[in-house]
Amino acid sequence: DAGITQSPRHKVTETGTPVTLRCHQTENHRYMYWYRQDPGHGLRLIHYSYGVKDTDKGEVSDGYSVSRSKTEDFLLTLESATSSQTSVYFCGTGLGSSPLHFGNGTRLTVT
Amino acid sequence: DAKTTQPPSMDCAEGRAANLPCNHSTISGNEYVYWYRQIHSQGPQYIIHGLKNNETNEMASLIITEDRKSSTLILPHATLRDTAVYYCIVRVDPGNFNKFYFGSGTKLNVKP
């Protein structure tokens, strides 16, 4: 949907290792978002971006950083992965007041 | 935290209308109500949104009460493929930032 590609789709990593997830969009949307989803919860906002190099924290940002050097790419980095960051990560994009569209997610397992 | 309340689950017979309620008693005058659904482990899919008037599109209808404290999503003829988790979201919009906060949603089970 909305030309959103998340990579990788699945990843298993060890505690303490750095991990970077990528969201790529082809729609030239200004706004991009990273959410995580855990069992029994809806999506929770980690970080969002409102333009190139413009980012801000969401409700569960601890342990995560983001970067947006190009309009089409929004990277989510776990500097030192922990087991509590095992989750499914969704990227969303949007234009101003328009609805968000989401990618199909990245399933991350931290062992 | 999400500013909406939804029942955790509902059942609906195939071919019948599914009516999913949502309470948003603290909604502000300039906040929209959005509905999304999530099938299996896919990304959430946009369904419909509205401010104060009822809305209809090819997927569903949205009925918002006059006081805007609650709304109902209506799937007019539910099919098995409509089985999903449905999220009602009040858009928090500081400035031009379109942040969406999701709650736990309603799991709709459409049964044959």
PDB file of C-alpha atoms in Angstrom:
ATOM      1  CA  ASP A   1       0.000   0.000   0.000  1.00  0.00           C
ATOM      2  CA  ALA A   2       1.219   3.512  -0.875  1.00  0.00           C
ATOM      3  CA  GLY A   3       4.418   1.924  -2.205  1.00  0.00           C
ATOM      4  CA  ILE A   4       5.836   1.115   1.226  1.00  0.00           C
ATOM      5  CA  THR A   5       8.532  -1.511   1.516  1.00  0.00           C
ATOM      6  CA  GLN A   6       9.946  -2.629   4.824  1.00  0.00           C
ATOM      7  CA  SER A   7      13.184  -4.561   5.079  1.00  0.00           C
ATOM      8  CA  PRO A   8      14.056  -7.029   6.297  1.00  0.00           C
ATOM      9  CA  ARG A   9      10.700  -8.780   6.728  1.00  0.00           C
ATOM     10  CA  HIS A  10      12.101 -11.071   9.397  1.00  0.00           C
ATOM     11  CA  LYS A  11      15.195 -10.814  11.537  1.00  0.00           C
ATOM     12  CA  VAL A  12      16.641 -12.747  14.443  1.00  0.00           C
ATOM     13  CA  THR A  13      19.443 -11.114  16.364  1.00  0.00           C
ATOM     14  CA  GLU A  14      21.246 -11.490  19.665  1.00  0.00           C
ATOM     15  CA  THR A  15      20.977  -9.261  22.694  1.00  0.00           C
ATOM     16  CA  GLY A  16      23.413  -6.383  22.576  1.00  0.00           C
ATOM     17  CA  THR A  17      23.809  -6.231  18.803  1.00  0.00           C
ATOM     18  CA  PRO A  18      22.823  -3.179  16.751  1.00  0.00           C
ATOM     19  CA  VAL A  19      19.915  -3.549  14.357  1.00  0.00           C
ATOM     20  CA  THR A  20      18.621  -1.234  11.646  1.00  0.00           C
ATOM     21  CA  LEU A  21      15.225  -1.553  10.027  1.00  0.00           C
ATOM     22  CA  ARG A  22      14.458   0.237   6.804  1.00  0.00           C
ATOM     23  CA  CYS A  23      11.271   1.760   5.475  1.00  0.00           C
ATOM     24  CA  HIS A  24      11.226   2.830   1.850  1.00  0.00           C
ATOM     25  CA  GLN A  25       8.337   4.684   0.186  1.00  0.00           C
ATOM     26  CA  THR A  26       7.763   5.672  -3.410  1.00  0.00           C
ATOM     27  CA  GLU A  27       4.887   8.142  -2.887  1.00  0.00           C
ATOM     28  CA  ASN A  28       6.926  11.183  -1.830  1.00  0.00           C
ATOM     29  CA  HIS A  29       4.950  11.427   1.418  1.00  0.00           C
ATOM     30  CA  ARG A  30       6.259  14.011   3.834  1.00  0.00           C
ATOM     31  CA  TYR A  31       5.373  12.175   7.033  1.00  0.00           C
ATOM     32  CA  MET A  32       6.770   8.805   8.080  1.00  0.00           C
ATOM     33  CA  TYR A  33       6.237   6.836  11.266  1.00  0.00           C
ATOM     34  CA  TRP A  34       7.585   3.804  13.094  1.00  0.00           C
ATOM     35  CA  TYR A  35       5.249   1.757  15.285  1.00  0.00           C
ATOM     36  CA  ARG A  36       5.731  -1.447  17.215  1.00  0.00           C
ATOM     37  CA  GLN A  37       3.049  -4.027  17.929  1.00  0.00           C
ATOM     38  CA  ASP A  38       3.140  -6.543  20.749  1.00  0.00           C
ATOM     39  CA  PRO A  39       0.628  -9.261  21.700  1.00  0.00           C
ATOM     40  CA  GLY A  40      -2.376  -7.751  23.445  1.00  0.00           C
ATOM     41  CA  HIS A  41      -1.516  -4.255  22.310  1.00  0.00           C
ATOM     42  CA  GLY A  42      -2.375  -2.118  19.364  1.00  0.00           C
ATOM     43  CA  LEU A  43       0.329  -0.212  17.554  1.00  0.00           C
ATOM     44  CA  ARG A  44       2.469   2.081  19.667  1.00  0.00           C
ATOM     45  CA  LEU A  45       4.290   5.029  18.133  1.00  0.00           C
ATOM     46  CA  ILE A  46       8.082   4.927  18.458  1.00  0.00           C
ATOM     47  CA  HIS A  47       9.298   7.868  16.356  1.00  0.00           C
ATOM     48  CA  TYR A  48       8.018   9.932  13.506  1.00  0.00           C
ATOM     49  CA  SER A  49       9.412  12.254  10.863  1.00  0.00           C
ATOM     50  CA  TYR A  50       7.887  15.354   9.340  1.00  0.00           C
ATOM     51  CA  GLY A  51      10.563  15.908   6.724  1.00  0.00           C
ATOM     52  CA  VAL A  52      14.157  15.187   5.780  1.00  0.00           C
ATOM     53  CA  LYS A  53      16.291  15.394   8.925  1.00  0.00           C
ATOM     54  CA  ASP A  54      13.208  16.346  10.984  1.00  0.00           C
ATOM     55  CA  THR A  55      12.232  13.696  13.506  1.00  0.00           C
ATOM     56  CA  ASP A  56      10.623  13.474  16.924  1.00  0.00           C
ATOM     57  CA  LYS A  57       9.839  10.963  19.630  1.00  0.00           C
ATOM     58  CA  GLY A  58       6.647   9.027  20.068  1.00  0.00           C
ATOM     59  CA  GLU A  59       5.283   7.289  23.152  1.00  0.00           C
ATOM     60  CA  VAL A  60       7.802   4.395  23.336  1.00  0.00           C
ATOM     61  CA  SER A  61      11.043   5.892  21.990  1.00  0.00           C
ATOM     62  CA  ASP A  62      13.509   4.691  24.648  1.00  0.00           C
ATOM     63  CA  GLY A  63      16.172   2.442  23.126  1.00  0.00           C
ATOM     64  CA  TYR A  64      15.436   3.539  19.559  1.00  0.00           C
ATOM     65  CA  SER A  65      16.845   6.164  17.235  1.00  0.00           C
ATOM     66  CA  VAL A  66      15.799   7.165  13.728  1.00  0.00           C
ATOM     67  CA  SER A  67      17.232   8.935  10.736  1.00  0.00           C
ATOM     68  CA  ARG A  68      15.796  10.381   7.562  1.00  0.00           C
ATOM     69  CA  SER A  69      18.383  11.581   5.098  1.00  0.00           C
ATOM     70  CA  LYS A  70      16.098  11.221   2.068  1.00  0.00           C
ATOM     71  CA  THR A  71      12.357  11.688   1.652  1.00  0.00           C
ATOM     72  CA  GLU A  72      11.875   8.074   0.659  1.00  0.00           C
ATOM     73  CA  ASP A  73      13.802   6.363   3.463  1.00  0.00           C
ATOM     74  CA  PHE A  74      13.177   6.247   7.198  1.00  0.00           C
ATOM     75  CA  LEU A  75      15.542   4.113   9.268  1.00  0.00           C
ATOM     76  CA  LEU A  76      14.892   2.746  12.737  1.00  0.00           C
ATOM     77  CA  THR A  77      17.958   1.724  14.748  1.00  0.00           C
ATOM     78  CA  LEU A  78      18.198  -0.307  17.906  1.00  0.00           C
ATOM     79  CA  GLU A  79      21.676   0.603  19.151  1.00  0.00           C
ATOM     80  CA  SER A  80      21.885  -2.403  21.455  1.00  0.00           C
ATOM     81  CA  ALA A  81      18.979  -4.765  21.042  1.00  0.00           C
ATOM     82  CA  THR A  82      17.232  -6.180  24.102  1.00  0.00           C
ATOM     83  CA  SER A  83      14.707  -8.989  24.432  1.00  0.00           C
ATOM     84  CA  SER A  84      12.007  -6.429  25.269  1.00  0.00           C
ATOM     85  CA  GLN A  85      12.388  -5.090  21.731  1.00  0.00           C
ATOM     86  CA  THR A  86      11.197  -8.362  20.241  1.00  0.00           C
ATOM     87  CA  SER A  87       8.157  -7.169  18.344  1.00  0.00           C
ATOM     88  CA  VAL A  88       6.587  -6.542  14.967  1.00  0.00           C
ATOM     89  CA  TYR A  89       7.546  -3.154  13.581  1.00  0.00           C
ATOM     90  CA  PHE A  90       5.342  -1.235  11.168  1.00  0.00           C
ATOM     91  CA  CYS A  91       6.219   1.769   9.091  1.00  0.00           C
ATOM     92  CA  GLY A  92       3.530   4.258   8.097  1.00  0.00           C
ATOM     93  CA  THR A  93       3.509   7.204   5.699  1.00  0.00           C
ATOM     94  CA  GLY A  94       1.128  10.078   5.107  1.00  0.00           C
ATOM     95  CA  LEU A  95       0.556  13.499   3.633  1.00  0.00           C
ATOM     96  CA  GLY A  96      -0.547  16.143   6.125  1.00  0.00           C
ATOM     97  CA  SER A  97      -4.114  15.423   7.139  1.00  0.00           C
ATOM     98  CA  SER A  98      -4.503  12.359   4.941  1.00  0.00           C
ATOM     99  CA  PRO A  99      -4.863   8.870   6.420  1.00  0.00           C
ATOM    100  CA  LEU A 100      -1.745   6.890   7.163  1.00  0.00           C
ATOM    101  CA  HIS A 101      -0.822   3.915   5.036  1.00  0.00           C
ATOM    102  CA  PHE A 102       1.266   1.090   6.415  1.00  0.00           C
ATOM    103  CA  GLY A 103       3.831  -1.394   5.258  1.00  0.00           C
ATOM    104  CA  ASN A 104       3.544  -5.124   5.946  1.00  0.00           C
ATOM    105  CA  GLY A 105       5.855  -5.076   8.921  1.00  0.00           C
ATOM    106  CA  THR A 106       9.185  -6.443  10.109  1.00  0.00           C
ATOM    107  CA  ARG A 107       9.148  -9.256  12.633  1.00  0.00           C
ATOM    108  CA  LEU A 108      12.171  -8.859  14.930  1.00  0.00           C
ATOM    109  CA  THR A 109      13.244 -11.472  17.441  1.00  0.00           C
ATOM    110  CA  VAL A 110      15.986 -10.671  19.946  1.00  0.00           C
ATOM    111  CA  THR A 111      17.417 -13.782  21.621  1.00  0.00           C
TER     112      THR A 111
ATOM    113  CA  ASP B   1      -2.625   6.575  25.733  1.00  0.00           C
ATOM    114  CA  ALA B   2      -5.405   6.009  23.243  1.00  0.00           C
ATOM    115  CA  LYS B   3      -8.437   8.180  23.787  1.00  0.00           C
ATOM    116  CA  THR B   4     -10.949   5.600  22.614  1.00  0.00           C
ATOM    117  CA  THR B   5     -12.748   2.620  24.153  1.00  0.00           C
ATOM    118  CA  GLN B   6     -13.850  -0.413  22.136  1.00  0.00           C
ATOM    119  CA  PRO B   7     -15.210  -3.836  23.074  1.00  0.00           C
ATOM    120  CA  PRO B   8     -12.459  -6.462  22.835  1.00  0.00           C
ATOM    121  CA  SER B   9     -14.415  -8.774  20.546  1.00  0.00           C
ATOM    122  CA  MET B  10     -17.634  -9.170  18.573  1.00  0.00           C
ATOM    123  CA  ASP B  11     -19.251 -11.842  16.443  1.00  0.00           C
ATOM    124  CA  CYS B  12     -21.222 -11.325  13.262  1.00  0.00           C
ATOM    125  CA  ALA B  13     -22.952 -13.722  10.882  1.00  0.00           C
ATOM    126  CA  GLU B  14     -21.777 -13.712   7.305  1.00  0.00           C
ATOM    127  CA  GLY B  15     -23.972 -11.523   5.115  1.00  0.00           C
ATOM    128  CA  ARG B  16     -25.299  -9.521   8.035  1.00  0.00           C
ATOM    129  CA  ALA B  17     -24.324  -5.983   8.987  1.00  0.00           C
ATOM    130  CA  ALA B  18     -21.489  -5.636  11.478  1.00  0.00           C
ATOM    131  CA  ASN B  19     -21.833  -2.654  13.800  1.00  0.00           C
ATOM    132  CA  LEU B  20     -18.664  -1.832  15.715  1.00  0.00           C
ATOM    133  CA  PRO B  21     -18.993   0.773  18.493  1.00  0.00           C
ATOM    134  CA  CYS B  22     -16.391   3.180  19.786  1.00  0.00           C
ATOM    135  CA  ASN B  23     -16.488   5.642  22.659  1.00  0.00           C
ATOM    136  CA  HIS B  24     -14.393   8.797  22.509  1.00  0.00           C
ATOM    137  CA  SER B  25     -15.944  10.946  25.199  1.00  0.00           C
ATOM    138  CA  THR B  26     -12.993  13.358  25.482  1.00  0.00           C
ATOM    139  CA  ILE B  27     -12.772  14.154  21.787  1.00  0.00           C
ATOM    140  CA  SER B  28     -11.997  17.764  20.925  1.00  0.00           C
ATOM    141  CA  GLY B  29     -13.851  19.816  18.378  1.00  0.00           C
ATOM    142  CA  ASN B  30     -11.135  19.602  15.738  1.00  0.00           C
ATOM    143  CA  GLU B  31     -10.277  15.919  16.166  1.00  0.00           C
ATOM    144  CA  TYR B  32     -11.290  13.397  13.540  1.00  0.00           C
ATOM    145  CA  VAL B  33     -12.358   9.808  14.111  1.00  0.00           C
ATOM    146  CA  TYR B  34     -10.495   7.264  11.986  1.00  0.00           C
ATOM    147  CA  TRP B  35     -11.097   3.557  11.538  1.00  0.00           C
ATOM    148  CA  TYR B  36      -8.478   1.035  10.508  1.00  0.00           C
ATOM    149  CA  ARG B  37      -8.458  -2.735  10.417  1.00  0.00           C
ATOM    150  CA  GLN B  38      -5.682  -5.289  10.646  1.00  0.00           C
ATOM    151  CA  ILE B  39      -6.011  -8.712   9.093  1.00  0.00           C
ATOM    152  CA  HIS B  40      -3.761 -11.417  10.518  1.00  0.00           C
ATOM    153  CA  SER B  41      -0.284  -9.912  10.817  1.00  0.00           C
ATOM    154  CA  GLN B  42      -0.566  -7.492   7.939  1.00  0.00           C
ATOM    155  CA  GLY B  43      -0.160  -3.749   8.281  1.00  0.00           C
ATOM    156  CA  PRO B  44      -3.256  -1.786   9.320  1.00  0.00           C
ATOM    157  CA  GLN B  45      -5.571  -0.844   6.473  1.00  0.00           C
ATOM    158  CA  TYR B  46      -7.391   2.488   6.363  1.00  0.00           C
ATOM    159  CA  ILE B  47     -11.184   2.187   6.201  1.00  0.00           C
ATOM    160  CA  ILE B  48     -12.858   5.555   6.736  1.00  0.00           C
ATOM    161  CA  HIS B  49     -12.733   8.748   8.749  1.00  0.00           C
ATOM    162  CA  GLY B  50     -15.011  11.639   9.699  1.00  0.00           C
ATOM    163  CA  LEU B  51     -15.333  14.795  11.778  1.00  0.00           C
ATOM    164  CA  LYS B  52     -19.000  15.254  12.603  1.00  0.00           C
ATOM    165  CA  ASN B  53     -21.065  14.151   9.632  1.00  0.00           C
ATOM    166  CA  ASN B  54     -21.808  10.552   8.743  1.00  0.00           C
ATOM    167  CA  GLU B  55     -19.562   9.187   6.048  1.00  0.00           C
ATOM    168  CA  THR B  56     -19.825   6.333   3.581  1.00  0.00           C
ATOM    169  CA  ASN B  57     -17.402   4.799   1.140  1.00  0.00           C
ATOM    170  CA  GLU B  58     -17.094   1.543  -0.741  1.00  0.00           C
ATOM    171  CA  MET B  59     -15.929  -0.312   2.360  1.00  0.00           C
ATOM    172  CA  ALA B  60     -18.081   0.966   5.202  1.00  0.00           C
ATOM    173  CA  SER B  61     -20.222   3.650   6.794  1.00  0.00           C
ATOM    174  CA  LEU B  62     -19.296   5.773   9.783  1.00  0.00           C
ATOM    175  CA  ILE B  63     -21.988   7.106  12.072  1.00  0.00           C
ATOM    176  CA  ILE B  64     -20.912   9.785  14.561  1.00  0.00           C
ATOM    177  CA  THR B  65     -23.299  10.855  17.312  1.00  0.00           C
ATOM    178  CA  GLU B  66     -24.355  14.479  17.464  1.00  0.00           C
ATOM    179  CA  ASP B  67     -22.301  15.111  20.614  1.00  0.00           C
ATOM    180  CA  ARG B  68     -19.361  13.327  18.921  1.00  0.00           C
ATOM    181  CA  LYS B  69     -18.701  11.244  22.018  1.00  0.00           C
ATOM    182  CA  SER B  70     -19.171   7.956  20.221  1.00  0.00           C
ATOM    183  CA  SER B  71     -19.266   6.467  16.761  1.00  0.00           C
ATOM    184  CA  THR B  72     -20.180   3.253  14.984  1.00  0.00           C
ATOM    185  CA  LEU B  73     -18.479   1.616  12.045  1.00  0.00           C
ATOM    186  CA  ILE B  74     -20.904  -0.320   9.883  1.00  0.00           C
ATOM    187  CA  LEU B  75     -19.873  -3.064   7.470  1.00  0.00           C
ATOM    188  CA  PRO B  76     -23.155  -3.519   5.596  1.00  0.00           C
ATOM    189  CA  HIS B  77     -22.697  -7.111   4.447  1.00  0.00           C
ATOM    190  CA  ALA B  78     -19.909  -8.778   6.381  1.00  0.00           C
ATOM    191  CA  THR B  79     -17.912 -11.532   4.699  1.00  0.00           C
ATOM    192  CA  LEU B  80     -15.437 -14.011   6.141  1.00  0.00           C
ATOM    193  CA  ARG B  81     -12.649 -11.811   4.779  1.00  0.00           C
ATOM    194  CA  ASP B  82     -13.784  -9.027   7.102  1.00  0.00           C
ATOM    195  CA  THR B  83     -12.575 -11.020  10.096  1.00  0.00           C
ATOM    196  CA  ALA B  84      -9.934  -8.716  11.565  1.00  0.00           C
ATOM    197  CA  VAL B  85      -9.071  -6.394  14.431  1.00  0.00           C
ATOM    198  CA  TYR B  86     -10.752  -3.014  13.982  1.00  0.00           C
ATOM    199  CA  TYR B  87      -9.210   0.087  15.487  1.00  0.00           C
ATOM    200  CA  CYS B  88     -11.026   3.308  16.254  1.00  0.00           C
ATOM    201  CA  ILE B  89      -8.594   6.207  16.523  1.00  0.00           C
ATOM    202  CA  VAL B  90      -8.946   9.840  17.425  1.00  0.00           C
ATOM    203  CA  ARG B  91      -6.384  11.814  15.523  1.00  0.00           C
ATOM    204  CA  VAL B  92      -4.107  13.862  17.694  1.00  0.00           C
ATOM    205  CA  ASP B  93      -2.850  16.615  15.504  1.00  0.00           C
ATOM    206  CA  PRO B  94      -0.477  19.114  17.077  1.00  0.00           C
ATOM    207  CA  GLY B  95       0.445  21.484  14.321  1.00  0.00           C
ATOM    208  CA  ASN B  96       0.602  19.579  11.062  1.00  0.00           C
ATOM    209  CA  PHE B  97       1.792  16.321  12.529  1.00  0.00           C
ATOM    210  CA  ASN B  98      -0.564  13.486  11.881  1.00  0.00           C
ATOM    211  CA  LYS B  99       0.162  11.147  14.778  1.00  0.00           C
ATOM    212  CA  PHE B 100      -2.187   8.256  15.310  1.00  0.00           C
ATOM    213  CA  TYR B 101      -2.515   6.488  18.631  1.00  0.00           C
ATOM    214  CA  PHE B 102      -3.919   2.972  18.449  1.00  0.00           C
ATOM    215  CA  GLY B 103      -5.741   1.195  21.256  1.00  0.00           C
ATOM    216  CA  SER B 104      -6.328  -2.551  21.498  1.00  0.00           C
ATOM    217  CA  GLY B 105      -9.190  -2.582  19.010  1.00  0.00           C
ATOM    218  CA  THR B 106     -12.136  -4.938  18.520  1.00  0.00           C
ATOM    219  CA  LYS B 107     -11.599  -8.415  17.132  1.00  0.00           C
ATOM    220  CA  LEU B 108     -14.484  -9.015  14.723  1.00  0.00           C
ATOM    221  CA  ASN B 109     -15.223 -12.678  14.048  1.00  0.00           C
ATOM    222  CA  VAL B 110     -17.418 -13.188  10.992  1.00  0.00           C
ATOM    223  CA  LYS B 111     -18.966 -16.644  11.100  1.00  0.00           C
ATOM    224  CA  PRO B 112     -20.533 -18.681   8.295  1.00  0.00           C
TER     225      PRO B 112
END
